[in-house]
Amino acid sequence: MKTLKSALSALSVALVVLSVSSAAQVRTADPVKRGLSRSEFPRTVKITDSVYGYEDFHSAGMVTVTLFVVGADGVLIADGQGSPAATQKLLDAIAKVTPKPVKWYIVGSDHGDHTAGNAVLPKDITFIVSPASKAQMKLDAPAMATNREVVNVGGIEVQAIFAGRAHTGGDLLVYLPRQKILFMSEVYLNRVFPAMRSAYPSEWVKVIDAALQMDVDLFVPGHGFIEEPKAAREELVEYQKALRAVIAEVNRLHTQGLSVDEAVKQANWGPYAQWYLAEQQGPIAVRKVYDEITGKLK
Ligand SMILES: [Zn+2]
């Protein structure tokens, strides 16, 4: 009894079950405002018996999400974490759920905060990666030859889908058609100000349109928190609204003939100024949308 009890309490620290209640949850990417402390991370979020989210909180001040799928033949992960130590913690968390080996890795985002820990992954892991992300990561694996690749994770179908350029240009969506779950990686940054350092702003809006038209019950973000299904869809719509608002504001400033530096100073993000990282990401977004307007973004 004692052993079971301590085993259960050890589990309760690391594993939370995705809530389907409609209890009011503060909509924010800020863990503190959500009533969570740093010591609660990393944590595994059980979505179904075979599909899990994993949320870690890093020094950059943001939750980074990995999705992992446990099939009869092994484990597939979608995105990693940002350092070898952080990715090792992810592997340790997976090992608490299943003894099966990690065999597949879908590169949703090629950015370092999702890939810089890849050195600790099993050497024989199979990467599923878009051509653009393969080039960015200098990966020695074949890139996808089409825009959709199906992986059979032992009884569970997982699709890697390139639906267009968004946050990185090589963005892949990870779709489980039977479970109706869509992991969106950095295409969906839940309540985080649109981060555009390597983005394609207008194309990003269209990729979210495509996602919203898919048969999906639960949209999972790459940053910010995993929400219950209804809130997750509402927040994805809200995220697309934020992208559109940022693009519209920069277009307004450009139409006035402002230089890009002047536009950075005058940008008014309205409610999105309160979103996570707005101060840091606002100026980057102005420059990127200017590049798009002036045709510098190819
Ligand atoms: Zn990221």
Short mmCIF file of C-alpha atoms and ligand atoms in Angstrom, two decimals:
data_model
loop_
_atom_site.label_atom_id
_atom_site.label_comp_id
_atom_site.label_asym_id
_atom_site.label_seq_id
_atom_site.Cartn_x
_atom_site.Cartn_y
_atom_site.Cartn_z
CA MET A 1 0.00 0.00 0.00
CA LYS A 2 2.78 2.34 0.95
CA THR A 3 4.59 1.62 -2.30
CA LEU A 4 1.44 2.20 -4.35
CA LYS A 5 0.75 5.44 -2.53
CA SER A 6 4.23 6.82 -3.10
CA ALA A 7 4.16 5.62 -6.70
CA LEU A 8 0.87 7.47 -7.19
CA SER A 9 2.14 10.67 -5.63
CA ALA A 10 5.28 10.50 -7.77
CA LEU A 11 3.05 10.15 -10.81
CA SER A 12 0.76 12.98 -9.82
CA VAL A 13 3.70 15.37 -9.85
CA ALA A 14 4.70 14.51 -13.39
CA LEU A 15 1.43 13.55 -15.06
CA VAL A 16 -1.70 15.64 -15.42
CA VAL A 17 -4.78 14.54 -17.32
CA LEU A 18 -6.14 16.96 -19.88
CA SER A 19 -9.20 18.54 -18.34
CA VAL A 20 -12.40 18.53 -20.36
CA SER A 21 -14.28 20.62 -17.84
CA SER A 22 -15.37 24.10 -18.77
CA ALA A 23 -14.06 25.52 -15.49
CA ALA A 24 -12.66 28.97 -16.13
CA GLN A 25 -8.99 28.72 -16.99
CA VAL A 26 -7.10 31.97 -17.38
CA ARG A 27 -6.15 32.29 -21.06
CA THR A 28 -2.46 33.15 -20.96
CA ALA A 29 0.97 31.74 -21.80
CA ASP A 30 2.24 32.95 -18.41
CA PRO A 31 2.52 30.00 -15.98
CA VAL A 32 2.31 32.27 -12.93
CA LYS A 33 -0.95 33.84 -14.12
CA ARG A 34 -2.27 30.31 -14.65
CA GLY A 35 -1.52 29.54 -11.03
CA LEU A 36 1.45 27.27 -11.76
CA SER A 37 4.94 27.45 -10.33
CA ARG A 38 8.19 26.63 -12.12
CA SER A 39 8.65 23.55 -9.96
CA GLU A 40 5.62 21.95 -11.66
CA PHE A 41 7.59 21.67 -14.91
CA PRO A 42 8.33 19.66 -16.88
CA ARG A 43 5.02 17.83 -16.87
CA THR A 44 3.33 15.24 -19.03
CA VAL A 45 -0.25 15.89 -20.11
CA LYS A 46 -2.22 12.76 -20.91
CA ILE A 47 -4.54 13.37 -23.87
CA THR A 48 -5.58 9.77 -24.65
CA ASP A 49 -4.19 6.36 -23.63
CA SER A 50 -1.64 6.63 -26.46
CA VAL A 51 -1.18 10.37 -27.03
CA TYR A 52 0.60 12.70 -24.60
CA GLY A 53 1.67 16.31 -24.50
CA TYR A 54 4.81 17.32 -22.66
CA GLU A 55 5.24 20.87 -21.37
CA ASP A 56 8.58 22.21 -20.18
CA PHE A 57 9.27 25.70 -18.93
CA HIS A 58 12.57 27.22 -20.01
CA SER A 59 14.64 30.18 -18.93
CA ALA A 60 13.44 32.15 -21.96
CA GLY A 61 10.17 32.28 -20.04
CA MET A 62 7.98 30.16 -22.23
CA VAL A 63 6.41 26.72 -22.18
CA THR A 64 7.69 24.52 -25.01
CA VAL A 65 5.46 21.61 -26.02
CA THR A 66 6.42 18.19 -27.39
CA LEU A 67 3.77 15.67 -28.48
CA PHE A 68 4.47 11.96 -28.16
CA VAL A 69 2.50 9.02 -29.48
CA VAL A 70 2.86 5.52 -28.03
CA GLY A 71 2.08 2.77 -30.55
CA ALA A 72 2.56 -0.99 -30.50
CA ASP A 73 5.88 -0.64 -32.35
CA GLY A 74 7.43 2.26 -30.46
CA VAL A 75 7.12 5.97 -29.74
CA LEU A 76 6.88 8.89 -32.16
CA ILE A 77 7.77 12.36 -30.96
CA ALA A 78 6.80 15.60 -32.61
CA ASP A 79 9.42 18.28 -31.79
CA GLY A 80 12.10 18.05 -29.11
CA GLN A 81 13.30 20.48 -26.48
CA GLY A 82 15.99 23.16 -26.41
CA SER A 83 19.06 21.52 -24.84
CA PRO A 84 20.47 18.01 -24.32
CA ALA A 85 19.50 18.19 -20.63
CA ALA A 86 15.93 19.26 -21.46
CA THR A 87 15.52 16.58 -24.14
CA GLN A 88 16.91 13.95 -21.75
CA LYS A 89 14.16 14.97 -19.30
CA LEU A 90 11.66 14.46 -22.11
CA LEU A 91 13.04 10.96 -22.77
CA ASP A 92 12.86 10.23 -19.01
CA ALA A 93 9.22 11.33 -18.96
CA ILE A 94 8.42 9.10 -21.94
CA ALA A 95 10.12 6.18 -20.16
CA LYS A 96 7.73 6.71 -17.23
CA VAL A 97 4.80 6.15 -19.60
CA THR A 98 6.18 3.27 -21.70
CA PRO A 99 9.28 1.06 -22.00
CA LYS A 100 8.97 1.20 -25.81
CA PRO A 101 11.81 2.82 -27.77
CA VAL A 102 11.56 6.27 -29.38
CA LYS A 103 11.72 5.51 -33.09
CA TRP A 104 10.32 8.46 -35.04
CA TYR A 105 10.75 12.24 -34.84
CA ILE A 106 8.64 14.69 -36.83
CA VAL A 107 10.32 18.09 -37.16
CA GLY A 108 7.44 20.52 -36.66
CA SER A 109 9.86 23.39 -36.05
CA ASP A 110 13.55 23.45 -36.95
CA HIS A 111 14.31 26.23 -34.44
CA GLY A 112 16.88 25.59 -31.73
CA ASP A 113 14.43 25.81 -28.84
CA HIS A 114 12.90 22.58 -30.26
CA THR A 115 15.96 20.85 -31.76
CA ALA A 116 19.08 21.81 -29.79
CA GLY A 117 18.73 18.76 -27.57
CA ASN A 118 18.55 16.25 -30.43
CA ALA A 119 22.05 14.86 -29.73
CA VAL A 120 20.66 12.71 -26.89
CA LEU A 121 18.00 11.03 -29.08
CA PRO A 122 18.51 7.39 -30.13
CA LYS A 123 21.06 7.29 -32.97
CA ASP A 124 18.80 5.18 -35.22
CA ILE A 125 15.76 7.48 -34.92
CA THR A 126 13.87 8.15 -38.16
CA PHE A 127 13.36 11.84 -38.95
CA ILE A 128 10.35 13.07 -40.89
CA VAL A 129 11.34 16.53 -42.08
CA SER A 130 10.41 19.03 -44.79
CA PRO A 131 13.06 19.99 -47.36
CA ALA A 132 13.35 23.51 -45.91
CA SER A 133 13.88 22.27 -42.34
CA LYS A 134 16.32 19.59 -43.49
CA ALA A 135 18.42 22.34 -45.09
CA GLN A 136 18.12 24.58 -42.04
CA MET A 137 19.21 21.79 -39.65
CA LYS A 138 21.80 20.32 -42.04
CA LEU A 139 20.16 16.98 -41.30
CA ASP A 140 21.59 13.86 -42.84
CA ALA A 141 18.12 12.31 -43.36
CA PRO A 142 15.97 12.26 -46.51
CA ALA A 143 13.42 15.06 -46.69
CA MET A 144 9.73 14.46 -47.42
CA ALA A 145 9.13 14.01 -51.15
CA THR A 146 5.47 15.10 -50.94
CA ASN A 147 3.45 17.38 -48.67
CA ARG A 148 2.03 14.50 -46.63
CA GLU A 149 3.83 11.52 -45.15
CA VAL A 150 2.05 8.79 -43.18
CA VAL A 151 3.77 6.99 -40.31
CA ASN A 152 2.26 3.83 -38.86
CA VAL A 153 3.28 3.87 -35.21
CA GLY A 154 2.02 0.33 -34.60
CA GLY A 155 -1.75 0.62 -34.90
CA ILE A 156 -1.85 4.42 -34.82
CA GLU A 157 -1.72 6.49 -37.97
CA VAL A 158 0.23 9.73 -37.75
CA GLN A 159 0.49 12.15 -40.68
CA ALA A 160 3.19 14.78 -41.16
CA ILE A 161 1.68 17.56 -43.28
CA PHE A 162 3.32 20.53 -44.96
CA ALA A 163 0.42 22.97 -45.34
CA GLY A 164 2.51 25.98 -46.36
CA ARG A 165 5.14 28.28 -44.89
CA ALA A 166 4.30 29.82 -41.52
CA HIS A 167 6.67 30.39 -38.58
CA THR A 168 9.86 28.77 -39.93
CA GLY A 169 9.15 28.07 -43.61
CA GLY A 170 9.57 24.33 -43.12
CA ASP A 171 6.63 23.99 -40.72
CA LEU A 172 5.03 20.56 -40.40
CA LEU A 173 1.65 19.83 -38.80
CA VAL A 174 1.23 16.46 -37.07
CA TYR A 175 -2.21 14.91 -37.54
CA LEU A 176 -3.78 11.88 -35.91
CA PRO A 177 -6.90 11.36 -38.05
CA ARG A 178 -8.58 8.74 -35.84
CA GLN A 179 -7.96 10.67 -32.61
CA LYS A 180 -8.67 14.00 -34.35
CA ILE A 181 -5.65 15.62 -32.75
CA LEU A 182 -3.50 18.18 -34.59
CA PHE A 183 -0.12 19.18 -33.14
CA MET A 184 0.72 22.48 -34.79
CA SER A 185 4.23 23.13 -33.48
CA GLU A 186 5.15 26.82 -33.90
CA VAL A 187 2.27 27.49 -36.28
CA TYR A 188 0.24 27.88 -33.07
CA LEU A 189 1.88 29.88 -30.27
CA ASN A 190 -0.90 29.98 -27.73
CA ARG A 191 -1.20 33.56 -26.38
CA VAL A 192 2.37 34.35 -27.40
CA PHE A 193 2.82 37.49 -29.53
CA PRO A 194 3.33 36.46 -33.21
CA ALA A 195 7.03 35.64 -33.43
CA MET A 196 8.19 36.44 -36.96
CA ARG A 197 11.99 36.28 -37.04
CA SER A 198 11.89 33.65 -39.81
CA ALA A 199 8.18 33.80 -40.64
CA TYR A 200 6.05 34.30 -43.77
CA PRO A 201 3.29 36.44 -42.23
CA SER A 202 0.49 36.24 -44.83
CA GLU A 203 1.17 32.60 -45.67
CA TRP A 204 1.05 31.79 -41.95
CA VAL A 205 -2.55 33.09 -41.78
CA LYS A 206 -3.50 30.71 -44.62
CA VAL A 207 -1.88 27.70 -42.95
CA ILE A 208 -4.11 28.32 -39.92
CA ASP A 209 -7.13 28.53 -42.26
CA ALA A 210 -6.19 25.09 -43.60
CA ALA A 211 -5.83 23.69 -40.07
CA LEU A 212 -9.21 25.08 -39.00
CA GLN A 213 -10.85 23.30 -41.94
CA MET A 214 -9.45 19.89 -40.95
CA ASP A 215 -11.45 17.34 -38.94
CA VAL A 216 -9.85 18.12 -35.57
CA ASP A 217 -11.12 17.97 -31.99
CA LEU A 218 -7.93 19.11 -30.25
CA PHE A 219 -5.37 21.60 -31.56
CA VAL A 220 -2.06 21.41 -29.67
CA PRO A 221 0.31 24.43 -29.70
CA GLY A 222 4.12 24.38 -29.83
CA HIS A 223 4.42 27.14 -27.20
CA GLY A 224 1.99 28.22 -24.51
CA PHE A 225 -0.27 25.75 -22.79
CA ILE A 226 -2.20 22.74 -24.03
CA GLU A 227 -5.86 23.68 -23.53
CA GLU A 228 -9.01 21.59 -23.34
CA PRO A 229 -10.50 21.10 -26.85
CA LYS A 230 -13.01 23.98 -26.94
CA ALA A 231 -10.55 26.55 -25.57
CA ALA A 232 -7.82 25.22 -27.87
CA ARG A 233 -9.93 25.91 -30.97
CA GLU A 234 -11.03 29.33 -29.69
CA GLU A 235 -7.44 30.28 -28.95
CA LEU A 236 -6.26 29.11 -32.38
CA VAL A 237 -8.88 31.40 -33.93
CA GLU A 238 -7.69 34.15 -31.58
CA TYR A 239 -4.10 33.49 -32.61
CA GLN A 240 -4.98 33.90 -36.26
CA LYS A 241 -6.77 37.14 -35.33
CA ALA A 242 -3.59 38.35 -33.66
CA LEU A 243 -1.55 37.56 -36.78
CA ARG A 244 -4.05 39.42 -38.96
CA ALA A 245 -4.08 42.39 -36.56
CA VAL A 246 -0.27 42.63 -36.55
CA ILE A 247 -0.12 42.46 -40.35
CA ALA A 248 -2.90 45.08 -40.66
CA GLU A 249 -1.22 47.46 -38.21
CA VAL A 250 2.11 47.29 -40.02
CA ASN A 251 0.36 47.82 -43.37
CA ARG A 252 -1.36 50.90 -41.90
CA LEU A 253 2.01 52.33 -40.85
CA HIS A 254 3.61 51.49 -44.19
CA THR A 255 0.76 53.20 -46.06
CA GLN A 256 1.54 56.38 -44.11
CA GLY A 257 4.99 56.34 -45.66
CA LEU A 258 6.82 55.68 -42.40
CA SER A 259 10.32 54.28 -42.36
CA VAL A 260 10.60 50.87 -40.76
CA ASP A 261 12.34 52.35 -37.68
CA GLU A 262 9.57 54.94 -37.31
CA ALA A 263 6.95 52.19 -37.72
CA VAL A 264 8.61 50.21 -34.92
CA LYS A 265 8.18 53.25 -32.65
CA GLN A 266 4.56 53.94 -33.63
CA ALA A 267 3.14 50.42 -33.77
CA ASN A 268 -0.01 50.03 -31.66
CA TRP A 269 -0.82 46.39 -31.01
CA GLY A 270 -4.03 47.02 -29.09
CA PRO A 271 -4.94 44.05 -26.87
CA TYR A 272 -2.01 42.01 -28.22
CA ALA A 273 0.45 44.35 -26.49
CA GLN A 274 -0.47 42.37 -23.36
CA TRP A 275 0.51 39.03 -24.90
CA TYR A 276 3.63 37.16 -23.88
CA LEU A 277 6.87 38.55 -25.41
CA ALA A 278 5.06 41.46 -27.15
CA GLU A 279 7.84 43.93 -26.32
CA GLN A 280 10.56 41.69 -27.72
CA GLN A 281 8.63 40.34 -30.74
CA GLY A 282 6.75 43.51 -31.84
CA PRO A 283 9.74 45.21 -33.56
CA ILE A 284 10.75 41.94 -35.26
CA ALA A 285 7.22 41.59 -36.65
CA VAL A 286 7.26 45.15 -38.03
CA ARG A 287 10.50 44.46 -39.94
CA LYS A 288 9.27 41.14 -41.28
CA VAL A 289 5.92 42.51 -42.51
CA TYR A 290 7.77 45.44 -44.14
CA ASP A 291 9.95 42.86 -45.93
CA GLU A 292 6.81 41.12 -47.15
CA ILE A 293 5.14 44.34 -48.32
CA THR A 294 8.25 45.51 -50.18
CA GLY A 295 8.84 42.12 -51.81
CA LYS A 296 12.10 41.41 -49.97
CA LEU A 297 10.66 38.23 -48.50
CA LYS A 298 10.95 35.50 -51.11
ZN ZN B 1 10.05 27.91 -30.48
#
